Short mmCIF file of C-alpha atoms and ligand atoms in Angstrom, two decimals:
data_model
loop_
_atom_site.label_atom_id
_atom_site.label_comp_id
_atom_site.label_asym_id
_atom_site.label_seq_id
_atom_site.Cartn_x
_atom_site.Cartn_y
_atom_site.Cartn_z
CA MET A 29 0.00 0.00 0.00
CA VAL A 30 1.72 3.16 -1.15
CA LEU A 31 1.62 6.46 0.68
CA ALA A 32 -1.33 7.92 -1.22
CA ASP A 33 -3.39 4.75 -0.67
CA TRP A 34 -3.33 4.75 3.08
CA GLY A 35 -3.96 8.47 3.07
CA ASN A 36 -6.99 7.83 0.88
CA GLN A 37 -8.21 5.10 3.20
CA ILE A 38 -8.06 7.46 6.19
CA SER A 39 -9.69 10.26 4.16
CA SER A 40 -12.52 7.95 3.12
CA ALA A 41 -13.03 6.81 6.71
CA LEU A 42 -13.20 10.45 7.86
CA ALA A 43 -15.61 11.30 5.04
CA ALA A 44 -17.84 8.35 5.95
CA MET A 45 -17.90 9.55 9.57
CA SER A 46 -18.70 13.12 8.48
CA ASN A 47 -21.55 11.92 6.28
CA SER A 48 -23.11 9.54 8.75
CA THR A 49 -26.47 10.68 10.09
CA ILE A 50 -25.66 9.90 13.69
CA ILE A 51 -22.40 9.94 15.62
CA ASN A 52 -22.22 7.27 18.29
CA GLU A 53 -19.70 4.85 19.77
CA GLU A 54 -20.17 2.58 16.80
CA THR A 55 -19.30 5.33 14.31
CA ILE A 56 -16.16 6.17 16.26
CA ASN A 57 -15.11 2.54 16.59
CA HIS A 58 -15.57 2.01 12.88
CA LEU A 59 -13.49 5.11 12.12
CA LEU A 60 -10.71 4.03 14.48
CA LYS A 61 -10.69 0.55 12.99
CA GLU A 62 -10.30 1.98 9.48
CA VAL A 63 -7.55 4.41 10.55
CA GLY A 64 -5.76 1.55 12.34
CA ASN A 65 -6.05 -0.71 9.29
CA ALA A 66 -4.66 1.99 7.01
CA LEU A 67 -1.68 2.61 9.30
CA SER A 68 -1.06 -1.09 9.70
CA ARG A 69 -1.05 -1.59 5.94
CA ALA A 70 1.45 1.28 5.76
CA ASP A 71 3.74 -0.73 8.06
CA VAL A 72 3.26 1.37 11.17
CA SER A 73 3.88 -0.85 14.19
CA MET A 74 0.89 -2.23 16.05
CA SER A 75 1.93 -0.77 19.40
CA LEU A 76 1.98 2.74 17.91
CA ILE A 77 -1.44 2.19 16.35
CA ILE A 78 -2.92 0.99 19.64
CA LYS A 79 -1.43 3.99 21.45
CA MET A 80 -2.85 6.37 18.87
CA ARG A 81 -6.32 4.80 19.08
CA LYS A 82 -6.28 5.14 22.86
CA ASN A 83 -5.22 8.79 22.58
CA ILE A 84 -8.09 9.50 20.18
CA GLN A 85 -10.62 7.67 22.32
CA ALA A 86 -9.50 9.59 25.40
CA GLN A 87 -10.20 12.88 23.63
CA ILE A 88 -13.58 12.00 22.16
CA LYS A 89 -16.12 11.77 24.96
CA LEU A 90 -19.46 11.71 23.17
CA ASP A 91 -21.50 11.75 26.39
CA GLN A 92 -19.74 14.91 27.51
CA MET A 93 -20.13 16.81 24.23
CA ALA A 94 -22.84 19.45 24.52
CA ALA A 95 -25.67 19.36 22.01
CA GLY A 96 -25.07 21.72 19.13
CA LEU A 97 -21.32 21.09 19.05
CA ASN A 98 -19.99 20.11 15.68
CA LYS A 99 -18.97 16.60 16.72
CA ARG A 100 -17.86 15.64 13.25
CA ARG A 101 -15.46 18.54 13.02
CA ILE A 102 -14.08 17.87 16.50
CA ILE A 103 -13.48 14.19 15.69
CA ARG A 104 -11.76 15.05 12.40
CA LYS A 105 -9.47 17.48 14.21
CA VAL A 106 -8.56 14.93 16.90
CA VAL A 107 -7.65 12.31 14.27
CA PHE A 108 -5.70 14.87 12.22
CA ASP A 109 -3.75 16.08 15.26
CA GLU A 110 -2.95 12.54 16.36
CA LEU A 111 -1.59 11.72 12.90
CA ILE A 112 0.62 14.80 13.10
CA LYS A 113 1.78 13.74 16.57
CA LEU A 114 2.98 10.43 15.11
CA LEU A 115 5.34 12.39 12.88
CA ASP A 116 6.30 15.13 15.28
CA PRO A 117 8.33 14.31 18.40
CA GLY A 118 7.83 17.87 19.65
CA VAL A 119 11.54 18.65 19.51
CA THR A 120 12.89 21.77 17.84
CA PRO A 121 15.14 20.64 14.98
CA TRP A 122 18.84 21.40 15.34
CA LYS A 123 20.08 24.42 13.42
CA PRO A 124 23.70 25.36 12.64
CA THR A 125 25.27 28.36 14.35
CA LYS A 126 27.06 31.11 12.41
CA GLY A 127 30.68 31.86 13.25
CA LYS A 128 31.77 28.31 14.08
CA SER A 129 32.38 24.96 12.39
CA ASN A 130 29.19 22.92 12.69
CA ILE A 131 29.91 19.21 12.44
CA ILE A 132 27.16 16.98 11.08
CA MET A 133 27.60 13.20 11.13
CA PHE A 134 25.46 10.97 8.92
CA VAL A 135 24.57 7.41 9.96
CA GLY A 136 22.45 4.70 8.35
CA LEU A 137 22.61 1.32 6.69
CA GLN A 138 24.22 0.81 3.31
CA GLY A 139 21.81 1.62 0.52
CA ALA A 140 19.69 3.89 2.71
CA GLY A 141 20.72 6.88 0.63
CA LYS A 142 23.32 8.34 2.98
CA THR A 143 25.95 9.44 0.50
CA THR A 144 23.31 10.93 -1.79
CA SER A 145 21.70 12.77 1.14
CA VAL A 146 25.07 14.08 2.37
CA THR A 147 25.54 15.79 -0.99
CA LYS A 148 21.94 17.02 -1.07
CA LEU A 149 22.29 18.58 2.39
CA ALA A 150 25.68 20.10 1.59
CA HIS A 151 24.16 21.61 -1.57
CA PHE A 152 21.21 22.90 0.48
CA TYR A 153 23.49 24.74 2.93
CA LYS A 154 25.80 25.97 0.20
CA ARG A 155 22.86 27.53 -1.61
CA LYS A 156 21.90 29.28 1.60
CA GLY A 157 25.36 30.86 1.70
CA TRP A 158 27.08 28.59 4.24
CA ASN A 159 30.69 27.69 3.65
CA THR A 160 30.23 23.92 3.37
CA ALA A 161 32.51 20.86 3.10
CA MET A 162 32.10 17.08 2.97
CA VAL A 163 34.22 14.31 4.50
CA CYS A 164 34.21 10.65 3.47
CA ALA A 165 34.69 8.35 6.47
CA ASP A 166 33.37 5.29 4.69
CA THR A 167 36.45 3.14 4.28
CA PHE A 168 34.39 -0.05 4.17
CA ARG A 169 32.53 0.10 0.87
CA ALA A 170 34.68 0.05 -2.22
CA GLY A 171 33.61 2.99 -4.32
CA ALA A 172 32.28 5.13 -1.46
CA PHE A 173 35.19 7.54 -1.80
CA ALA A 174 34.78 7.84 -5.57
CA GLN A 175 31.02 8.33 -5.24
CA LEU A 176 31.29 11.20 -2.77
CA GLN A 177 34.18 12.74 -4.67
CA HIS A 178 32.13 12.61 -7.86
CA ASN A 179 29.16 14.24 -6.07
CA ALA A 180 31.42 16.88 -4.54
CA THR A 181 32.84 17.81 -7.92
CA LYS A 182 29.37 17.99 -9.44
CA ALA A 183 28.04 20.17 -6.61
CA LYS A 184 31.31 22.17 -6.41
CA ILE A 185 31.73 21.48 -2.71
CA PRO A 186 35.13 20.97 -1.04
CA PHE A 187 35.73 17.36 -0.15
CA TYR A 188 38.14 15.30 1.91
CA GLY A 189 38.69 11.58 1.54
CA SER A 190 41.55 9.16 1.15
CA GLU A 191 41.56 5.97 -0.86
CA SER A 192 44.53 4.60 1.05
CA GLU A 193 43.24 5.36 4.58
CA LYS A 194 41.69 2.20 5.99
CA ASP A 195 40.74 3.56 9.40
CA PRO A 196 37.34 5.35 9.28
CA VAL A 197 37.93 7.10 12.61
CA ALA A 198 41.25 8.54 11.39
CA ALA A 199 39.66 9.62 8.09
CA ALA A 200 36.80 11.40 9.87
CA LYS A 201 39.19 13.08 12.32
CA LYS A 202 41.56 14.28 9.62
CA GLY A 203 38.81 15.60 7.35
CA VAL A 204 37.13 17.51 10.16
CA GLU A 205 40.47 18.94 11.30
CA ILE A 206 41.36 20.16 7.82
CA PHE A 207 38.04 21.91 7.21
CA ARG A 208 37.89 23.30 10.75
CA LYS A 209 41.26 24.95 10.14
CA GLU A 210 39.99 26.31 6.85
CA GLY A 211 37.03 27.83 8.68
CA ALA A 212 34.28 25.78 7.03
CA GLU A 213 30.96 26.53 8.69
CA ILE A 214 29.26 23.23 7.86
CA ILE A 215 31.30 20.01 7.78
CA ILE A 216 29.27 16.95 6.83
CA VAL A 217 30.78 13.54 7.54
CA ASP A 218 29.57 10.51 5.58
CA THR A 219 30.09 7.18 7.34
CA SER A 220 30.03 3.53 6.39
CA GLY A 221 26.79 1.55 6.37
CA ARG A 222 27.32 -2.21 5.96
CA HIS A 223 24.49 -4.41 4.76
CA LYS A 224 22.89 -5.17 8.06
CA GLN A 225 22.93 -4.09 11.65
CA GLU A 226 26.01 -5.51 13.23
CA SER A 227 27.98 -4.69 16.32
CA GLU A 228 31.10 -3.68 14.34
CA LEU A 229 29.14 -0.94 12.58
CA PHE A 230 27.74 0.52 15.79
CA LYS A 231 31.13 0.37 17.47
CA GLU A 232 32.60 2.28 14.53
CA MET A 233 29.84 4.92 14.64
CA SER A 234 30.32 5.43 18.35
CA GLU A 235 34.10 5.80 17.93
CA ILE A 236 33.72 8.35 15.14
CA GLU A 237 31.21 10.25 17.24
CA THR A 238 33.61 10.37 20.18
CA VAL A 239 36.45 11.67 18.02
CA ILE A 240 34.65 14.28 15.90
CA GLN A 241 32.10 15.37 18.54
CA PRO A 242 29.32 16.18 16.04
CA ASP A 243 26.87 19.00 16.71
CA ASN A 244 24.19 16.91 15.08
CA VAL A 245 23.86 13.26 14.06
CA ILE A 246 21.47 12.59 11.18
CA PHE A 247 19.97 9.13 10.80
CA VAL A 248 19.15 8.30 7.17
CA MET A 249 16.48 5.73 6.49
CA ASP A 250 15.03 4.26 3.31
CA SER A 251 11.27 4.86 3.43
CA SER A 252 10.51 1.51 1.86
CA ILE A 253 11.97 -0.77 4.52
CA GLY A 254 8.62 -1.40 6.18
CA GLN A 255 8.30 -3.06 9.56
CA ALA A 256 12.08 -3.18 10.10
CA ALA A 257 12.13 0.61 10.49
CA TYR A 258 11.58 0.81 14.22
CA ASP A 259 14.30 -1.67 15.20
CA GLN A 260 16.79 -0.18 12.76
CA ALA A 261 16.23 3.36 14.01
CA MET A 262 16.39 2.19 17.61
CA ALA A 263 19.71 0.40 16.99
CA PHE A 264 21.31 3.61 15.71
CA LYS A 265 19.73 5.73 18.42
CA THR A 266 21.23 3.56 21.15
CA SER A 267 24.73 3.75 19.61
CA VAL A 268 24.98 7.45 18.76
CA LYS A 269 23.15 10.63 19.73
CA VAL A 270 20.75 10.80 16.77
CA GLY A 271 19.28 14.31 16.62
CA SER A 272 17.52 14.39 13.23
CA VAL A 273 16.14 12.03 10.63
CA ILE A 274 16.14 12.09 6.82
CA ILE A 275 13.75 9.71 5.09
CA THR A 276 14.80 8.87 1.55
CA LYS A 277 13.10 7.53 -1.56
CA MET A 278 9.72 9.05 -0.79
CA ASP A 279 9.32 9.44 -4.55
CA GLY A 280 9.12 5.70 -5.12
CA ASN A 281 6.48 3.17 -4.13
CA SER A 282 7.03 3.97 -0.50
CA LYS A 283 4.41 3.27 2.09
CA GLY A 284 5.80 6.03 4.25
CA GLY A 285 4.80 4.36 7.48
CA GLY A 286 8.45 3.72 8.30
CA ALA A 287 8.82 7.45 8.82
CA ILE A 288 6.41 7.23 11.74
CA SER A 289 8.36 4.36 13.28
CA ALA A 290 11.68 6.22 12.85
CA VAL A 291 10.30 9.21 14.73
CA ALA A 292 8.92 7.00 17.49
CA ALA A 293 12.23 5.17 17.91
CA THR A 294 14.58 8.15 17.75
CA GLN A 295 12.29 10.79 19.25
CA SER A 296 13.95 13.05 16.69
CA PRO A 297 12.34 15.23 14.05
CA ILE A 298 12.35 14.33 10.37
CA ILE A 299 14.09 17.35 8.86
CA PHE A 300 14.06 16.43 5.17
CA ILE A 301 12.71 13.82 2.82
CA GLY A 302 14.54 12.59 -0.25
CA SER A 303 12.35 12.81 -3.32
CA GLY A 304 14.66 11.63 -6.10
CA GLU A 305 18.18 10.66 -7.05
CA HIS A 306 19.36 14.13 -7.98
CA ILE A 307 21.08 16.70 -5.81
CA PRO A 308 18.16 19.17 -5.57
CA ASP A 309 15.68 16.38 -4.69
CA LEU A 310 15.53 17.20 -0.99
CA GLU A 311 12.39 18.62 0.58
CA ILE A 312 12.03 20.26 3.97
CA PHE A 313 9.70 18.11 6.05
CA ASN A 314 6.76 19.58 7.88
CA PRO A 315 4.47 17.13 9.73
CA THR A 316 1.34 19.29 9.35
CA SER A 317 1.64 19.81 5.61
CA PHE A 318 2.65 16.15 5.18
CA VAL A 319 -0.55 14.97 6.90
CA SER A 320 -2.68 17.57 5.07
CA LYS A 321 -1.29 16.37 1.76
CA LEU A 322 -1.69 12.74 2.77
CA LEU A 323 -5.36 13.23 3.53
CA GLY A 324 -5.86 15.23 0.34
P1 LIG B 412 24.30 4.79 0.97
O1 LIG B 412 24.83 3.40 0.80
O2 LIG B 412 23.40 4.88 2.19
O3 LIG B 412 25.34 5.84 0.95
O4 LIG B 412 23.29 5.03 -0.26
P2 LIG B 412 23.46 5.86 -1.60
O5 LIG B 412 23.46 7.33 -1.32
O6 LIG B 412 24.60 5.33 -2.39
O7 LIG B 412 22.06 5.54 -2.31
C1 LIG B 412 21.67 4.25 -2.68
C2 LIG B 412 20.78 4.35 -3.92
O8 LIG B 412 19.58 5.02 -3.58
C3 LIG B 412 21.40 5.15 -5.05
O9 LIG B 412 21.08 4.52 -6.26
C4 LIG B 412 20.72 6.51 -4.94
O10 LIG B 412 20.65 7.18 -6.20
C5 LIG B 412 19.36 6.12 -4.45
N1 LIG B 412 18.67 7.19 -3.70
C6 LIG B 412 19.12 7.87 -2.61
N2 LIG B 412 18.18 8.75 -2.20
C7 LIG B 412 17.13 8.63 -3.04
C8 LIG B 412 15.84 9.26 -3.12
O11 LIG B 412 15.43 10.12 -2.32
N3 LIG B 412 15.03 8.85 -4.14
C9 LIG B 412 15.40 7.89 -5.04
N4 LIG B 412 14.54 7.55 -5.99
N5 LIG B 412 16.59 7.26 -4.97
C10 LIG B 412 17.45 7.64 -4.00
#
């Protein structure tokens, strides 16, 4: 079920509620069941769905609603707000500070879209007038260095990496040191991913974090990974201080529910979504407009 489909299912359920002649417990239960089904088909975890249903039920007290109140509108608003809450941890997103070197560390599994998103974010800041640089600390994947170097050249962004350096911690340290000395305001460090969650990867991330002391750690997640999203996000969150999330490949046949799980696991805001393979395909994420768009 792709993003638009589960949005449509929730919209239809809300429309059915709005059009029903009477609003009673049965109407509400039916609505909640439909909303729950839609979220479940979008790969949102069952525990989150149950929590959301309870939150909605707690706010809709039909017996306490005075006659004449627009119950339908109130119910719609409660459902809408709860959907937004699923995507909004209520944390102000990190922002870089002028006059210093802001270090941003990227983490995520291989294939998530990390290297692509590093370039997209560097391009974003460069366009806004920040003096930006990128560092390749992925010494694990053959070709990672060449990929980031290629992107850097294309986006005309200074880049540090070494094909001969086999120690990712040393590469990250050196790159950050060089650009700090040069007075770069934004230094984005790309790290290795590996194919699956494994202790070596998390040890490496934690070591890099200790050495470069990032101002923000961005967790990158592929939006199409489904039910695995929560555990994956949690694994990164427990290894490093994840502060923001980027969800990639929202342009494809993504269900989008993984985004909700990533927020729940990391308690961090989604700052951008990736909407294509090209450098400008990065959109600022806003939970309210996302839900509005979702519900059409
Ligand atoms: P990494 O291993 O996490 O560094 O992943 P890459 O940045 O190399 O991306 C893996 C693949 O996903 C590449 O083919 C990218 O072009 C593609 N990709 C990354 N972000 C997006 C996105 O937002 N949309 C689409 N359609 N493809 C993306």
